mmCIF file of N, CA and C in Angstrom:
data_model
loop_
_atom_site.group_PDB
_atom_site.id
_atom_site.type_symbol
_atom_site.label_atom_id
_atom_site.label_comp_id
_atom_site.label_asym_id
_atom_site.label_seq_id
_atom_site.Cartn_x
_atom_site.Cartn_y
_atom_site.Cartn_z
ATOM 1 N N MET A 1 -26.741 152.172 125.678
ATOM 2 C CA MET A 1 -25.893 153.535 126.755
ATOM 3 C C MET A 1 -24.587 154.669 126.174
ATOM 4 N N ALA A 2 -25.555 155.229 126.303
ATOM 5 C CA ALA A 2 -24.783 156.658 125.711
ATOM 6 C C ALA A 2 -23.061 156.726 126.616
ATOM 7 N N LYS A 3 -22.142 157.136 125.193
ATOM 8 C CA LYS A 3 -21.247 157.246 124.802
ATOM 9 C C LYS A 3 -20.743 159.438 125.615
ATOM 10 N N SER A 4 -20.009 158.404 126.566
ATOM 11 C CA SER A 4 -19.218 159.668 126.899
ATOM 12 C C SER A 4 -18.609 160.145 125.980
ATOM 13 N N PRO A 5 -18.757 161.915 125.697
ATOM 14 C CA PRO A 5 -18.096 162.924 125.173
ATOM 15 C C PRO A 5 -16.848 163.273 125.264
ATOM 16 N N ASN A 6 -16.377 162.625 126.596
ATOM 17 C CA ASN A 6 -15.112 162.350 126.473
ATOM 18 C C ASN A 6 -14.355 161.811 126.593
ATOM 19 N N THR A 7 -14.160 161.487 125.705
ATOM 20 C CA THR A 7 -13.193 159.406 125.368
ATOM 21 C C THR A 7 -12.015 160.147 125.284
ATOM 22 N N THR A 8 -11.415 161.815 125.237
ATOM 23 C CA THR A 8 -10.368 161.790 124.428
ATOM 24 C C THR A 8 -10.253 162.677 124.884
ATOM 25 N N PRO A 9 -9.213 162.904 125.909
ATOM 26 C CA PRO A 9 -8.491 163.353 127.271
ATOM 27 C C PRO A 9 -8.351 164.947 126.430
ATOM 28 N N PHE A 10 -6.948 165.020 125.240
ATOM 29 C CA PHE A 10 -6.646 165.355 124.238
ATOM 30 C C PHE A 10 -7.730 166.145 122.502
ATOM 31 N N ASN A 11 -8.475 165.815 123.425
ATOM 32 C CA ASN A 11 -9.530 165.980 121.637
ATOM 33 C C ASN A 11 -9.271 167.553 121.470
ATOM 34 N N GLY A 12 -8.432 167.436 119.874
ATOM 35 C CA GLY A 12 -7.255 168.602 119.447
ATOM 36 C C GLY A 12 -5.966 169.711 120.688
ATOM 37 N N VAL A 13 -5.668 168.721 120.614
ATOM 38 C CA VAL A 13 -4.773 169.827 121.052
ATOM 39 C C VAL A 13 -3.533 169.093 120.819
ATOM 40 N N ASN A 14 -2.250 169.713 120.207
ATOM 41 C CA ASN A 14 -1.673 168.406 120.549
ATOM 42 C C ASN A 14 -0.268 168.731 120.707
ATOM 43 N N PHE A 15 0.546 168.231 121.266
ATOM 44 C CA PHE A 15 2.001 168.384 122.489
ATOM 45 C C PHE A 15 2.616 168.007 121.352
ATOM 46 N N LYS A 16 4.342 169.139 120.959
ATOM 47 C CA LYS A 16 5.410 168.754 120.708
ATOM 48 C C LYS A 16 6.469 169.490 121.334
ATOM 49 N N PHE A 17 7.697 168.206 121.649
ATOM 50 C CA PHE A 17 8.407 168.198 122.255
ATOM 51 C C PHE A 17 9.984 167.865 122.021
ATOM 52 N N THR A 18 10.668 168.654 121.911
ATOM 53 C CA THR A 18 11.803 168.695 120.559
ATOM 54 C C THR A 18 12.922 168.694 122.632
ATOM 55 N N GLN A 19 14.147 167.909 121.917
ATOM 56 C CA GLN A 19 15.306 168.627 122.834
ATOM 57 C C GLN A 19 16.544 168.068 122.075
ATOM 58 N N ASP A 20 17.441 169.927 122.100
ATOM 59 C CA ASP A 20 18.413 169.622 121.331
ATOM 60 C C ASP A 20 19.564 168.693 122.714
ATOM 61 N N TYR A 21 21.049 168.054 122.263
ATOM 62 C CA TYR A 21 21.860 167.513 122.182
ATOM 63 C C TYR A 21 22.932 167.750 122.024
ATOM 64 N N PRO A 22 23.073 168.856 121.961
ATOM 65 C CA PRO A 22 24.667 169.456 121.585
ATOM 66 C C PRO A 22 25.861 169.102 122.713
ATOM 67 N N GLY A 23 26.803 168.880 122.599
ATOM 68 C CA GLY A 23 27.782 169.266 123.774
ATOM 69 C C GLY A 23 27.592 167.603 124.379
ATOM 70 N N TRP A 24 26.439 166.372 124.200
ATOM 71 C CA TRP A 24 26.951 165.874 124.779
ATOM 72 C C TRP A 24 27.882 164.440 124.715
ATOM 73 N N GLU A 25 28.577 163.866 125.633
ATOM 74 C CA GLU A 25 29.249 163.167 125.341
ATOM 75 C C GLU A 25 29.225 161.458 124.238
ATOM 76 N N ASN A 26 28.046 161.329 124.144
ATOM 77 C CA ASN A 26 27.214 160.747 124.234
ATOM 78 C C ASN A 26 27.587 160.413 122.008
ATOM 79 N N ASN A 27 28.355 159.457 121.726
ATOM 80 C CA ASN A 27 27.865 159.969 120.066
ATOM 81 C C ASN A 27 27.441 159.624 119.410
ATOM 82 N N PHE A 28 26.701 158.199 119.891
ATOM 83 C CA PHE A 28 25.496 157.480 119.237
ATOM 84 C C PHE A 28 24.131 158.895 119.716
ATOM 85 N N VAL A 29 23.797 159.133 121.069
ATOM 86 C CA VAL A 29 22.983 160.469 121.108
ATOM 87 C C VAL A 29 23.345 160.904 119.542
ATOM 88 N N ASN A 30 24.575 161.413 119.540
ATOM 89 C CA ASN A 30 25.312 162.458 118.829
ATOM 90 C C ASN A 30 24.673 162.531 117.211
ATOM 91 N N ALA A 31 25.086 161.527 116.783
ATOM 92 C CA ALA A 31 24.634 160.917 115.335
ATOM 93 C C ALA A 31 22.910 161.010 114.627
ATOM 94 N N LEU A 32 22.456 160.321 115.589
ATOM 95 C CA LEU A 32 21.166 160.230 115.618
ATOM 96 C C LEU A 32 20.352 161.880 116.195
ATOM 97 N N TYR A 33 21.022 162.743 116.708
ATOM 98 C CA TYR A 33 19.761 164.288 116.467
ATOM 99 C C TYR A 33 20.797 164.551 114.896
ATOM 100 N N ASN A 34 22.448 164.158 114.611
ATOM 101 C CA ASN A 34 22.339 165.080 113.902
ATOM 102 C C ASN A 34 21.948 164.531 112.152
ATOM 103 N N ALA A 35 21.057 162.679 112.671
ATOM 104 C CA ALA A 35 21.215 162.386 111.711
ATOM 105 C C ALA A 35 18.809 163.159 111.349
ATOM 106 N N ALA A 36 18.959 163.409 112.542
ATOM 107 C CA ALA A 36 17.178 163.834 112.634
ATOM 108 C C ALA A 36 17.410 164.878 111.989
ATOM 109 N N THR A 37 18.736 165.777 112.339
ATOM 110 C CA THR A 37 18.124 167.322 112.216
ATOM 111 C C THR A 37 17.991 168.115 110.939
ATOM 112 N N GLY A 38 19.137 167.116 110.124
ATOM 113 C CA GLY A 38 20.521 166.786 109.312
ATOM 114 C C GLY A 38 20.967 168.405 109.427
ATOM 115 N N ALA A 39 22.108 168.569 110.893
ATOM 116 C CA ALA A 39 22.787 169.045 110.421
ATOM 117 C C ALA A 39 24.041 168.689 109.172
ATOM 118 N N ALA A 40 24.328 169.794 109.044
ATOM 119 C CA ALA A 40 25.507 169.328 108.510
ATOM 120 C C ALA A 40 27.170 169.422 108.365
ATOM 121 N N ASN A 41 27.454 168.200 108.057
ATOM 122 C CA ASN A 41 28.722 167.650 108.233
ATOM 123 C C ASN A 41 29.167 168.188 109.033
ATOM 124 N N THR A 42 29.954 167.209 110.483
ATOM 125 C CA THR A 42 30.946 168.915 110.474
ATOM 126 C C THR A 42 32.051 167.924 111.278
ATOM 127 N N LEU A 43 32.603 167.660 110.136
ATOM 128 C CA LEU A 43 34.394 166.416 109.891
ATOM 129 C C LEU A 43 35.493 168.060 110.699
ATOM 130 N N THR A 44 36.059 167.702 110.801
ATOM 131 C CA THR A 44 37.768 168.906 110.977
ATOM 132 C C THR A 44 38.420 168.302 109.626
ATOM 133 N N GLU A 45 39.385 168.813 109.150
ATOM 134 C CA GLU A 45 39.593 168.301 107.854
ATOM 135 C C GLU A 45 41.373 166.726 107.922
ATOM 136 N N ALA A 46 40.788 167.361 109.959
ATOM 137 C CA ALA A 46 41.905 165.609 109.749
ATOM 138 C C ALA A 46 41.166 164.572 109.519
ATOM 139 N N GLN A 47 39.078 164.145 110.088
ATOM 140 C CA GLN A 47 39.444 163.513 109.891
ATOM 141 C C GLN A 47 38.611 163.106 108.577
ATOM 142 N N GLN A 48 38.494 164.377 107.948
ATOM 143 C CA GLN A 48 38.233 164.143 105.922
ATOM 144 C C GLN A 48 39.307 163.133 105.396
ATOM 145 N N ILE A 49 40.311 163.625 105.797
ATOM 146 C CA ILE A 49 41.912 163.215 105.117
ATOM 147 C C ILE A 49 41.459 161.684 105.644
ATOM 148 N N GLU A 50 40.794 161.977 106.812
ATOM 149 C CA GLU A 50 41.445 160.548 107.836
ATOM 150 C C GLU A 50 40.587 159.659 106.462
ATOM 151 N N THR A 51 39.039 160.470 106.465
ATOM 152 C CA THR A 51 38.346 159.028 106.042
ATOM 153 C C THR A 51 38.421 159.129 104.870
ATOM 154 N N GLU A 52 39.260 159.999 103.172
ATOM 155 C CA GLU A 52 39.364 159.616 102.109
ATOM 156 C C GLU A 52 40.395 159.535 102.021
ATOM 157 N N ASN A 53 41.444 158.535 103.195
ATOM 158 C CA ASN A 53 42.353 157.641 103.138
ATOM 159 C C ASN A 53 42.001 155.733 103.253
ATOM 160 N N GLU A 54 40.975 156.154 103.760
ATOM 161 C CA GLU A 54 39.601 154.801 104.246
ATOM 162 C C GLU A 54 39.184 154.231 103.769
ATOM 163 N N LEU A 55 38.344 155.432 102.735
ATOM 164 C CA LEU A 55 37.859 154.830 101.410
ATOM 165 C C LEU A 55 39.051 154.435 100.563
ATOM 166 N N ALA A 56 40.803 155.143 99.400
ATOM 167 C CA ALA A 56 40.728 154.620 99.042
ATOM 168 C C ALA A 56 41.898 153.111 99.799
ATOM 169 N N TRP A 57 41.772 153.495 100.878
ATOM 170 C CA TRP A 57 42.170 152.279 101.034
ATOM 171 C C TRP A 57 41.552 151.060 100.385
ATOM 172 N N LEU A 58 40.230 150.725 100.969
ATOM 173 C CA LEU A 58 40.068 150.117 100.693
ATOM 174 C C LEU A 58 39.047 149.211 98.853
ATOM 175 N N ASP A 59 39.287 150.833 97.996
ATOM 176 C CA ASP A 59 39.082 150.834 96.884
ATOM 177 C C ASP A 59 40.686 150.076 96.846
ATOM 178 N N TYR A 60 41.904 149.906 97.151
ATOM 179 C CA TYR A 60 42.684 149.525 96.534
ATOM 180 C C TYR A 60 42.669 147.693 96.951
ATOM 181 N N VAL A 61 42.329 146.923 98.368
ATOM 182 C CA VAL A 61 41.707 146.023 98.202
ATOM 183 C C VAL A 61 41.205 145.383 97.640
ATOM 184 N N GLU A 62 40.606 146.244 97.212
ATOM 185 C CA GLU A 62 39.026 145.638 95.904
ATOM 186 C C GLU A 62 39.919 145.187 94.948
ATOM 187 N N SER A 63 40.659 146.117 94.460
ATOM 188 C CA SER A 63 40.517 146.063 93.333
ATOM 189 C C SER A 63 41.783 145.504 93.413
ATOM 190 N N GLU A 64 43.298 145.073 93.679
ATOM 191 C CA GLU A 64 43.801 144.283 93.811
ATOM 192 C C GLU A 64 43.379 142.970 93.863
ATOM 193 N N PHE A 65 43.151 142.183 95.367
ATOM 194 C CA PHE A 65 42.823 141.148 95.808
ATOM 195 C C PHE A 65 40.955 140.575 95.968
ATOM 196 N N ILE A 66 40.316 141.257 95.421
ATOM 197 C CA ILE A 66 39.240 141.542 95.953
ATOM 198 C C ILE A 66 38.391 140.717 93.958
ATOM 199 N N GLU A 67 38.407 142.061 93.822
ATOM 200 C CA GLU A 67 37.651 141.487 92.099
ATOM 201 C C GLU A 67 39.353 140.367 90.855
ATOM 202 N N PRO A 68 40.810 139.649 90.984
ATOM 203 C CA PRO A 68 41.260 139.458 90.387
ATOM 204 C C PRO A 68 40.505 138.267 90.569
ATOM 205 N N MET A 69 39.480 137.680 92.001
ATOM 206 C CA MET A 69 39.171 136.482 92.507
ATOM 207 C C MET A 69 38.399 135.919 91.591
ATOM 208 N N THR A 70 38.767 135.225 91.359
ATOM 209 C CA THR A 70 37.239 133.914 89.797
ATOM 210 C C THR A 70 35.872 133.131 90.203
ATOM 211 N N THR A 71 37.620 132.270 91.067
ATOM 212 C CA THR A 71 37.743 131.007 92.535
ATOM 213 C C THR A 71 37.511 130.958 93.778
ATOM 214 N N TYR A 72 36.451 130.659 94.123
ATOM 215 C CA TYR A 72 36.164 130.808 95.581
ATOM 216 C C TYR A 72 36.274 128.893 95.939
ATOM 217 N N PRO A 73 37.428 128.838 96.127
ATOM 218 C CA PRO A 73 37.899 126.748 96.091
ATOM 219 C C PRO A 73 37.372 127.096 97.652
ATOM 220 N N GLU A 74 37.724 127.556 98.705
ATOM 221 C CA GLU A 74 37.011 127.078 100.414
ATOM 222 C C GLU A 74 35.055 127.179 100.469
ATOM 223 N N ALA A 75 34.788 128.090 99.342
ATOM 224 C CA ALA A 75 33.508 128.028 99.320
ATOM 225 C C ALA A 75 32.799 127.365 98.152
ATOM 226 N N LEU A 76 33.209 126.310 98.023
ATOM 227 C CA LEU A 76 32.732 124.951 96.894
ATOM 228 C C LEU A 76 32.897 124.297 97.309
ATOM 229 N N GLU A 77 34.343 124.160 97.881
ATOM 230 C CA GLU A 77 34.757 122.995 99.177
ATOM 231 C C GLU A 77 33.232 122.371 100.098
ATOM 232 N N LEU A 78 33.432 124.035 100.812
ATOM 233 C CA LEU A 78 31.547 123.262 101.881
ATOM 234 C C LEU A 78 30.944 123.390 100.623
ATOM 235 N N ILE A 79 30.525 123.857 100.365
ATOM 236 C CA ILE A 79 29.435 123.201 99.966
ATOM 237 C C ILE A 79 29.020 122.414 99.196
ATOM 238 N N GLN A 80 30.302 121.832 98.203
ATOM 239 C CA GLN A 80 29.651 120.648 97.756
ATOM 240 C C GLN A 80 29.727 119.424 99.388
ATOM 241 N N ARG A 81 30.846 119.114 100.681
ATOM 242 C CA ARG A 81 30.087 119.072 101.928
ATOM 243 C C ARG A 81 28.684 118.991 101.954
ATOM 244 N N VAL A 82 28.247 120.011 102.189
ATOM 245 C CA VAL A 82 26.609 120.249 102.732
ATOM 246 C C VAL A 82 25.767 120.055 102.104
ATOM 247 N N ILE A 83 26.177 119.167 99.545
ATOM 248 C CA ILE A 83 24.924 118.762 99.765
ATOM 249 C C ILE A 83 26.095 117.838 99.705
ATOM 250 N N GLY A 84 26.653 116.845 98.973
ATOM 251 C CA GLY A 84 27.069 115.897 99.379
ATOM 252 C C GLY A 84 26.601 114.794 100.630
ATOM 253 N N GLY A 85 26.744 116.066 101.567
ATOM 254 C CA GLY A 85 26.627 114.993 102.736
ATOM 255 C C GLY A 85 27.857 114.724 103.187
ATOM 256 N N GLU A 86 28.858 114.834 102.970
ATOM 257 C CA GLU A 86 30.336 114.627 103.439
ATOM 258 C C GLU A 86 30.671 115.474 105.069
ATOM 259 N N ARG A 87 31.331 114.987 105.884
ATOM 260 C CA ARG A 87 31.348 115.239 107.080
ATOM 261 C C ARG A 87 33.657 114.617 106.831
ATOM 262 N N LYS A 88 34.072 115.421 107.372
ATOM 263 C CA LYS A 88 35.343 115.665 107.445
ATOM 264 C C LYS A 88 35.045 115.189 108.621
#
């Protein structure tokens, strides 16, 4: 049986649809749109300062509290209980 030449109805035709989302209230959609289009960073000065402060706080917490930790007694106790089969 012969094959029909019209098996692909859109043979050779390409469709492309793009939708701009500026002004949308949905931050998730805006973030996806900006990531997909490579939009420039549009943070206000106050947002940039807040972001820098948050990053500085995380650096401080890491250097003062996390890096000095050489042992993790709670984690070791939990591992020993699991391996040894102890139940509390």
